Coordinates of C-alpha atoms and ligand atoms in Angstrom, one line a residue:
M1 CA 38.0 65.6 85.6
A2 CA 41.3 64.8 84.7
T3 CA 41.8 67.1 82.3
K4 CA 41.8 71.4 82.3
R5 CA 38.4 71.5 81.2
S6 CA 35.4 69.7 82.6
V7 CA 33.5 67.3 80.5
S8 CA 29.8 66.4 80.3
T9 CA 28.5 63.5 82.5
L10 CA 25.7 60.9 82.1
K11 CA 23.1 62.6 84.1
E12 CA 22.7 65.2 81.7
A13 CA 21.5 62.6 79.0
D14 CA 18.2 61.7 77.8
L15 CA 18.5 57.6 78.2
K16 CA 15.0 56.1 77.8
G17 CA 15.2 53.7 74.9
K18 CA 18.5 54.9 73.9
R19 CA 20.9 52.3 72.4
V20 CA 24.7 53.4 74.7
F21 CA 27.6 52.3 74.0
V22 CA 29.6 52.2 77.2
R23 CA 33.0 51.3 77.0
V24 CA 34.2 49.5 80.5
D25 CA 37.5 47.9 81.2
L26 CA 36.8 44.2 82.0
N27 CA 40.6 43.6 81.5
V28 CA 40.3 41.6 85.0
P29 CA 42.7 38.7 85.7
L30 CA 41.8 34.9 85.1
D31 CA 43.2 31.9 86.1
D32 CA 44.2 28.8 83.9
N33 CA 40.3 27.7 84.1
L34 CA 38.6 31.2 83.3
N35 CA 37.7 32.1 86.4
I36 CA 37.9 35.5 87.3
T37 CA 40.7 35.9 90.5
D38 CA 39.6 39.2 91.4
D39 CA 36.4 41.5 90.5
N40 CA 36.9 45.0 91.2
R41 CA 37.0 46.2 87.8
V42 CA 33.4 44.4 87.3
R43 CA 32.1 46.1 90.5
A44 CA 33.9 49.4 89.5
A45 CA 31.4 49.1 86.3
V46 CA 28.4 48.5 88.2
P47 CA 27.4 51.7 89.0
T48 CA 27.3 53.2 85.5
I49 CA 25.5 50.1 84.0
K50 CA 22.8 50.5 86.8
Y51 CA 22.2 53.9 86.3
L52 CA 21.7 53.1 82.9
M53 CA 19.6 50.2 83.1
G54 CA 17.4 52.3 85.7
Y55 CA 16.6 54.8 83.5
G56 CA 15.4 52.0 80.6
A57 CA 18.2 52.5 78.4
K58 CA 19.5 49.5 76.2
V59 CA 23.4 48.9 77.4
I60 CA 26.0 47.6 75.2
L61 CA 29.2 46.8 76.9
S62 CA 32.9 46.8 75.1
S63 CA 36.0 46.4 76.6
H64 CA 38.9 44.7 75.7
L65 CA 40.7 41.6 77.8
G66 CA 44.5 41.1 77.7
R67 CA 46.4 42.3 74.5
P68 CA 45.6 39.2 72.1
K69 CA 46.8 39.3 68.7
G70 CA 43.5 38.6 66.5
V71 CA 40.9 36.0 67.9
T72 CA 42.4 34.2 70.4
P73 CA 39.7 32.2 72.4
K74 CA 41.4 32.5 75.9
Y75 CA 40.7 36.1 75.8
S76 CA 37.5 36.2 75.3
L77 CA 35.1 37.9 77.6
K78 CA 32.8 35.3 78.1
P79 CA 33.9 34.8 81.1
L80 CA 32.7 38.0 82.6
V81 CA 29.3 37.4 82.1
P82 CA 28.1 35.1 84.6
R83 CA 29.4 37.4 87.2
L84 CA 28.1 40.7 85.3
S85 CA 24.4 39.0 85.7
E86 CA 25.3 38.3 89.0
L87 CA 26.3 42.1 90.0
L88 CA 23.3 43.4 87.7
G89 CA 20.9 41.4 88.5
V90 CA 19.8 40.5 84.9
E91 CA 20.9 37.6 82.3
V92 CA 23.6 39.5 80.5
K93 CA 24.0 38.7 76.4
M94 CA 27.0 38.1 74.9
A95 CA 27.7 38.8 71.1
N96 CA 30.1 37.0 69.7
D97 CA 31.5 39.6 67.5
C98 CA 32.1 43.5 68.6
I99 CA 31.0 44.7 65.2
G100 CA 28.7 43.6 62.1
E101 CA 25.2 42.4 61.4
E102 CA 24.7 39.7 64.2
V103 CA 25.7 42.5 67.0
E104 CA 23.3 44.8 65.2
K105 CA 20.7 42.0 65.1
L106 CA 21.5 41.4 69.4
V107 CA 21.2 45.7 69.5
A108 CA 17.9 45.9 67.7
Q109 CA 16.8 43.1 70.4
L110 CA 17.6 44.5 73.3
P111 CA 14.6 45.6 75.9
E112 CA 15.2 49.0 77.9
G113 CA 17.4 48.2 80.5
G114 CA 18.6 44.9 78.8
V115 CA 22.5 44.6 78.9
L116 CA 25.0 43.3 75.4
L117 CA 28.2 42.6 76.6
L118 CA 30.4 42.5 72.8
E119 CA 33.2 40.6 72.4
N120 CA 36.9 41.7 73.1
V121 CA 37.1 44.8 71.0
R122 CA 40.8 44.0 70.8
F123 CA 40.2 40.6 68.4
Y124 CA 40.6 43.8 65.9
K125 CA 43.7 45.4 65.3
E126 CA 41.9 48.6 64.4
E127 CA 41.2 49.3 68.0
E128 CA 44.6 49.9 68.9
K129 CA 45.1 51.6 65.3
N130 CA 42.5 53.8 65.9
D131 CA 41.1 53.1 62.7
P132 CA 38.3 55.8 61.9
E133 CA 36.0 53.1 59.8
F134 CA 36.5 50.7 62.6
A135 CA 35.7 53.8 65.7
K136 CA 32.3 54.7 63.3
K137 CA 30.9 50.7 63.0
L138 CA 31.2 51.0 66.7
A139 CA 29.2 53.9 67.2
S140 CA 27.2 53.5 64.3
L141 CA 25.4 50.7 67.4
A142 CA 24.4 53.6 69.5
D143 CA 22.9 56.9 70.3
L144 CA 25.1 57.4 73.0
Y145 CA 28.6 57.0 74.2
V146 CA 29.6 56.8 77.5
N147 CA 33.5 56.4 78.6
D148 CA 33.7 54.5 82.2
A149 CA 37.4 52.7 81.3
F150 CA 39.5 54.7 83.4
G151 CA 41.7 51.9 83.9
T152 CA 42.0 52.3 79.6
A153 CA 41.6 56.0 79.6
H154 CA 45.6 56.6 78.5
R155 CA 45.0 54.9 75.3
A156 CA 43.8 56.6 72.3
H157 CA 42.2 53.8 70.9
A158 CA 39.2 53.1 68.7
S159 CA 36.6 52.1 71.5
T160 CA 38.3 54.8 74.2
E161 CA 38.9 57.8 71.8
G162 CA 37.7 57.4 68.0
V163 CA 34.3 56.5 68.4
A164 CA 33.6 59.6 70.6
K165 CA 33.4 61.6 67.7
Y166 CA 31.3 59.6 65.7
V167 CA 28.7 59.3 68.2
K168 CA 27.1 62.4 70.6
P169 CA 26.9 63.2 73.4
A170 CA 30.0 61.2 74.3
V171 CA 29.7 61.6 78.1
A172 CA 32.1 60.4 81.4
G173 CA 30.6 57.3 83.2
F174 CA 30.5 57.2 87.1
L175 CA 34.0 56.0 87.7
M176 CA 35.5 58.3 85.3
Q177 CA 33.9 61.1 88.0
K178 CA 35.5 59.6 90.2
L179 CA 39.3 61.0 89.1
D180 CA 39.6 64.3 90.6
Y181 CA 40.4 62.6 94.4
L182 CA 43.7 61.3 92.3
V183 CA 43.8 64.3 90.4
G184 CA 44.2 66.6 93.7
A185 CA 46.2 64.0 95.7
V186 CA 49.1 63.7 92.8
A187 CA 48.7 67.4 92.4
N188 CA 49.4 68.5 95.6
P189 CA 50.9 65.7 97.6
K190 CA 52.3 66.1 101.1
K191 CA 55.9 65.4 100.8
P192 CA 57.6 63.5 100.9
F193 CA 55.9 61.8 98.3
A194 CA 57.0 58.4 96.5
A195 CA 56.4 56.3 93.8
I196 CA 56.9 52.6 93.6
V197 CA 56.5 50.9 90.5
G198 CA 56.9 47.0 89.5
G199 CA 54.8 44.7 87.3
S200 CA 55.4 43.7 84.0
K201 CA 54.7 46.0 81.1
V202 CA 58.2 47.6 81.3
S203 CA 58.3 49.2 78.0
T204 CA 54.9 51.6 79.0
K205 CA 55.8 52.1 82.7
I206 CA 59.8 53.0 82.2
T207 CA 58.9 55.4 80.1
V208 CA 56.8 57.1 83.0
I209 CA 59.4 57.2 85.3
E210 CA 61.3 60.0 83.8
S211 CA 58.2 62.3 84.6
L212 CA 57.9 60.9 88.2
L213 CA 61.5 62.2 88.5
G214 CA 60.1 65.8 88.8
K215 CA 57.4 64.6 91.3
V216 CA 58.6 62.1 93.5
Q217 CA 61.5 62.6 96.2
I218 CA 61.9 58.3 96.9
L219 CA 61.4 56.2 93.8
L220 CA 61.3 52.6 94.5
L221 CA 61.5 49.8 91.7
G222 CA 60.5 46.0 91.9
G223 CA 58.5 43.5 89.9
G224 CA 60.1 43.0 86.2
M225 CA 61.0 46.5 85.9
I226 CA 64.3 46.3 87.4
Y227 CA 66.1 43.5 85.5
T228 CA 66.1 46.1 82.5
F229 CA 68.1 48.7 85.0
Y230 CA 70.3 46.1 86.4
K231 CA 71.4 44.8 82.7
A232 CA 72.2 48.6 82.0
Q233 CA 74.8 48.8 85.1
G234 CA 76.3 45.7 83.7
Y235 CA 74.8 42.9 86.0
S236 CA 73.9 39.5 84.3
V237 CA 70.2 39.0 84.4
G238 CA 69.9 35.4 83.9
S239 CA 66.2 34.7 81.9
S240 CA 64.3 37.7 84.0
L241 CA 61.9 39.7 81.7
L242 CA 64.0 42.4 79.7
E243 CA 63.3 45.1 77.6
E244 CA 66.6 45.4 75.8
E245 CA 65.7 48.5 73.9
Q246 CA 65.1 50.5 77.0
L247 CA 68.8 50.0 78.4
H248 CA 70.0 53.3 77.3
L249 CA 66.7 55.0 78.5
A250 CA 67.4 53.1 82.6
T251 CA 71.2 54.3 82.2
S252 CA 69.7 57.9 81.5
L253 CA 67.3 57.7 84.3
L254 CA 69.6 56.7 86.9
E255 CA 71.5 59.9 86.0
K256 CA 68.8 61.8 85.6
A257 CA 67.4 60.9 89.2
K258 CA 70.9 61.6 90.9
A259 CA 71.0 65.0 89.5
K260 CA 67.4 66.0 90.7
G261 CA 67.9 64.4 94.1
V262 CA 65.2 61.8 94.1
S263 CA 66.7 58.8 95.5
I264 CA 66.0 55.8 93.4
L265 CA 66.0 52.7 95.0
L266 CA 66.5 49.0 93.2
P267 CA 66.1 46.0 95.0
T268 CA 69.6 44.7 96.6
D269 CA 68.2 40.8 96.8
V270 CA 66.2 39.0 94.3
V271 CA 64.1 35.8 94.4
V272 CA 65.1 33.6 91.5
A273 CA 63.4 30.8 89.6
D274 CA 64.8 27.3 87.6
K275 CA 61.3 28.2 86.0
F276 CA 58.1 30.5 85.0
A277 CA 55.6 28.3 87.7
A278 CA 54.2 28.3 91.0
D279 CA 56.7 24.9 92.1
A280 CA 59.9 26.3 90.3
D281 CA 63.1 26.1 92.6
S282 CA 63.6 29.6 94.1
K283 CA 66.7 30.8 96.0
V284 CA 67.2 34.2 97.2
V285 CA 70.4 35.9 95.4
P286 CA 72.3 39.5 95.3
A287 CA 70.9 41.5 92.6
S288 CA 74.7 41.1 91.1
G289 CA 74.8 37.2 91.1
I290 CA 71.7 36.3 89.1
P291 CA 72.8 32.7 87.6
D292 CA 72.3 31.7 84.1
G293 CA 68.8 30.2 83.4
W294 CA 67.5 31.3 86.3
M295 CA 64.6 34.6 86.5
G296 CA 64.1 37.3 89.4
L297 CA 60.5 36.8 90.2
D298 CA 60.0 38.6 93.9
I299 CA 62.5 41.0 95.5
G300 CA 64.7 39.5 98.4
P301 CA 64.0 40.2 102.0
D302 CA 66.5 42.6 102.6
S303 CA 65.1 44.7 99.6
I304 CA 62.0 44.2 101.7
K305 CA 63.7 45.7 104.5
T306 CA 65.5 48.5 102.9
F307 CA 62.0 49.6 100.9
G308 CA 60.0 49.5 103.8
E309 CA 62.6 52.1 105.9
A310 CA 62.1 54.2 102.9
L311 CA 58.5 54.2 103.2
D312 CA 58.2 55.3 106.8
K313 CA 60.1 58.5 105.7
T314 CA 57.2 59.7 103.6
Q315 CA 53.5 61.4 103.6
T316 CA 52.5 60.1 100.2
I317 CA 52.8 56.7 98.3
I318 CA 51.1 55.9 94.9
W319 CA 51.6 52.2 93.9
N320 CA 51.5 50.6 90.4
G321 CA 52.5 47.1 89.8
P322 CA 53.4 44.2 92.0
M323 CA 56.8 43.5 93.5
G324 CA 56.8 39.8 92.1
V325 CA 54.7 37.3 90.5
F326 CA 52.5 37.2 93.2
E327 CA 50.1 34.8 91.5
F328 CA 52.7 32.2 92.6
E329 CA 53.2 31.8 95.9
K330 CA 56.7 31.5 96.5
F331 CA 56.8 34.5 95.1
A332 CA 54.5 36.7 96.7
K333 CA 56.5 38.0 99.7
G334 CA 57.7 41.2 98.3
T335 CA 54.4 41.9 97.2
E336 CA 52.9 41.5 100.5
A337 CA 55.2 43.0 102.6
I338 CA 54.9 46.4 100.6
A339 CA 50.8 45.9 101.0
K340 CA 51.1 45.2 104.5
K341 CA 53.9 48.3 105.0
L342 CA 51.2 50.8 103.0
A343 CA 48.3 49.3 105.3
E344 CA 50.4 50.5 108.4
L345 CA 51.5 53.5 107.2
T346 CA 47.9 55.0 106.0
G347 CA 46.8 53.8 109.7
K348 CA 49.7 56.7 110.4
G349 CA 47.8 59.3 108.1
V350 CA 50.2 58.3 105.0
T351 CA 48.1 58.9 102.0
T352 CA 48.0 55.9 100.0
I353 CA 47.1 54.9 96.3
I354 CA 47.1 51.9 95.3
G355 CA 46.3 51.7 91.3
G356 CA 46.1 49.1 88.5
G357 CA 44.8 45.5 87.6
D358 CA 46.8 43.1 89.0
S359 CA 48.0 45.8 92.0
V360 CA 44.8 45.8 93.3
A361 CA 44.2 42.3 92.9
A362 CA 47.4 41.8 95.1
V363 CA 46.0 44.0 97.3
E364 CA 43.0 42.3 97.7
K365 CA 44.3 38.7 98.1
A366 CA 46.1 40.6 101.0
G367 CA 42.6 41.5 102.6
L368 CA 44.1 45.1 102.8
A369 CA 42.6 46.5 100.1
D370 CA 40.2 48.4 103.1
K371 CA 43.2 49.8 104.8
M372 CA 44.5 51.6 101.9
S373 CA 43.4 55.9 101.6
H374 CA 42.5 55.2 97.9
I375 CA 41.9 52.3 95.2
S376 CA 42.1 53.1 91.9
T377 CA 41.2 50.7 88.9
G378 CA 44.2 52.1 86.8
G379 CA 47.5 51.9 87.0
G380 CA 49.2 53.2 83.5
A381 CA 46.1 55.7 84.0
S382 CA 47.1 56.4 87.2
L383 CA 50.6 57.2 86.2
E384 CA 49.8 59.2 83.4
L385 CA 47.8 61.3 85.5
L386 CA 50.9 61.6 88.6
E387 CA 52.7 62.9 85.2
G388 CA 50.4 65.6 84.8
K389 CA 49.1 64.4 81.4
S390 CA 45.5 65.0 79.9
L391 CA 44.0 61.4 79.2
P392 CA 42.9 60.7 75.7
G393 CA 39.6 59.0 77.1
V394 CA 38.7 61.6 78.7
L395 CA 39.7 64.5 76.0
A396 CA 37.7 62.6 73.8
L397 CA 34.4 63.2 75.3
D398 CA 31.7 66.5 75.5
D399 CA 32.3 69.6 77.1
A400 CA 30.3 69.7 80.2
Ligands
ADP501 N1 59.8 39.8 88.0 C1 58.7 39.6 87.1 N2 58.9 38.8 85.8 C2 57.5 39.0 85.0 N3 56.4 38.7 85.9 C3 56.3 39.8 86.7 C4 57.2 40.0 88.0 N4 56.8 40.8 88.8 C5 55.7 41.2 88.4 N5 55.3 40.3 87.7 C6 54.0 40.6 87.0 O1 53.3 42.0 86.6 C7 52.3 41.1 86.5 C8 51.6 42.6 86.8 O2 51.9 44.3 85.8 P1 51.0 45.3 85.5 O3 49.9 44.6 84.8 O4 52.1 46.6 84.7 O5 50.2 45.8 87.0 P2 49.0 46.4 87.3 O6 47.7 45.8 86.2 O7 49.0 46.7 88.7 O8 49.1 47.6 86.6 C9 51.6 40.3 87.6 O9 51.0 39.5 86.8 C10 53.0 39.7 88.0 O10 52.7 38.5 88.0
X15_502 O1 45.4 46.6 82.7 C1 45.4 47.7 82.3 O2 46.1 48.7 82.8 P1 47.6 48.7 84.0 O3 47.7 46.9 84.0 O4 48.3 49.4 83.7 O5 46.8 48.6 85.2 C2 44.2 48.6 81.3 O6 43.0 47.1 81.1 C3 44.6 48.7 79.9 O7 45.5 47.9 79.0 P2 46.8 47.8 78.5 O8 47.7 48.5 78.9 O9 47.2 46.6 77.9 O10 46.4 49.2 77.6

């Protein structure tokens, strides 16, 4: 398990007729019509839920979706109900809230083997604050707590951490139990070991890079991450994604990498767009030549070539965060090229690990998921494991 100790698991619990609160990570990508564009995280949650149903538990599912500020209809978990019902072979009931009297009534009506999905737990700001009173309210719904939300295990939130103090037993689900592979692979990687970090969660992931410098020999940066580094080097970045507060960190990371002999590769060219849209005008420009009013949405062809050559020298690769806005065809080439390169290298014996909701979605979209050594539902969580950190969502569970 992802800590120095082993935690209690599902098999040890007595389930029949018990109300079981299961924290899952159903934070899936949805399109504008609220259709699920990649259901990996839903499918990953199924084994634990089916096991609980099979033993006559009353299953209460809890998850977040996105990063809502208060109740926001577009972040409702309702679009998950049809797919969950289909995969589980039962009619999943949906609650309009995640705490309160209405929810308590629905829980009381659950038959053995029934499944109730609670509404987005992040509609309450108390969730991310890990508010104890809120955690107690969640806990009061159940007789047993199961955490199977690996993708959110690096967050100490009320439904991933706090709740485990107030409902016992608190155990790990099957997805959490599969972490041992990941821990082993990143603890003793075959070298050279490379990390590829991209995506849009710049402020969370840029802070991980410092620890990665002690683990990897090669670090490739892409996605929305790079513009903060460009700006720190004095380039103009137009209207690209930028974390002004992290400019100093970006500068110091480049210096530290140099001192440690880690090769950090930033793209030398990028694909820029005149707006954030699938039909935007686009062109390839050097990294130092992003025009005002344009935004970088993918890495360019020269960078794809250089990244490929660097990856050819590696034995282990961990990848989190797409290279560009792969949801738009025009800006998907960088991500697709890296996915193809990793698939090719896996065939040559290189260990390849892909983590993260959107990264896995991109690899699935390219039809290459089964060509990788390991696909993980967690991006930020995988990176924190790689740093050697214990995950709060695992630490909160009972000892084995
Ligand atoms: N240059 C960019 N500008 C803005 N967003 C980007 C850029 N490159 C990638 N992205 C976005 O990053 C998102 C995924 O980021 P993130 O959540 O960090 O990855 P993961 O879910 O794999 O951990 C995708 O939706 C993608 O469109
Ligand atoms: O999508 C997730 O993480 P990931 O993008 O790092 O894979 C998880 O659901 C956690 O979401 P958060 O980063 O909003 O806490």
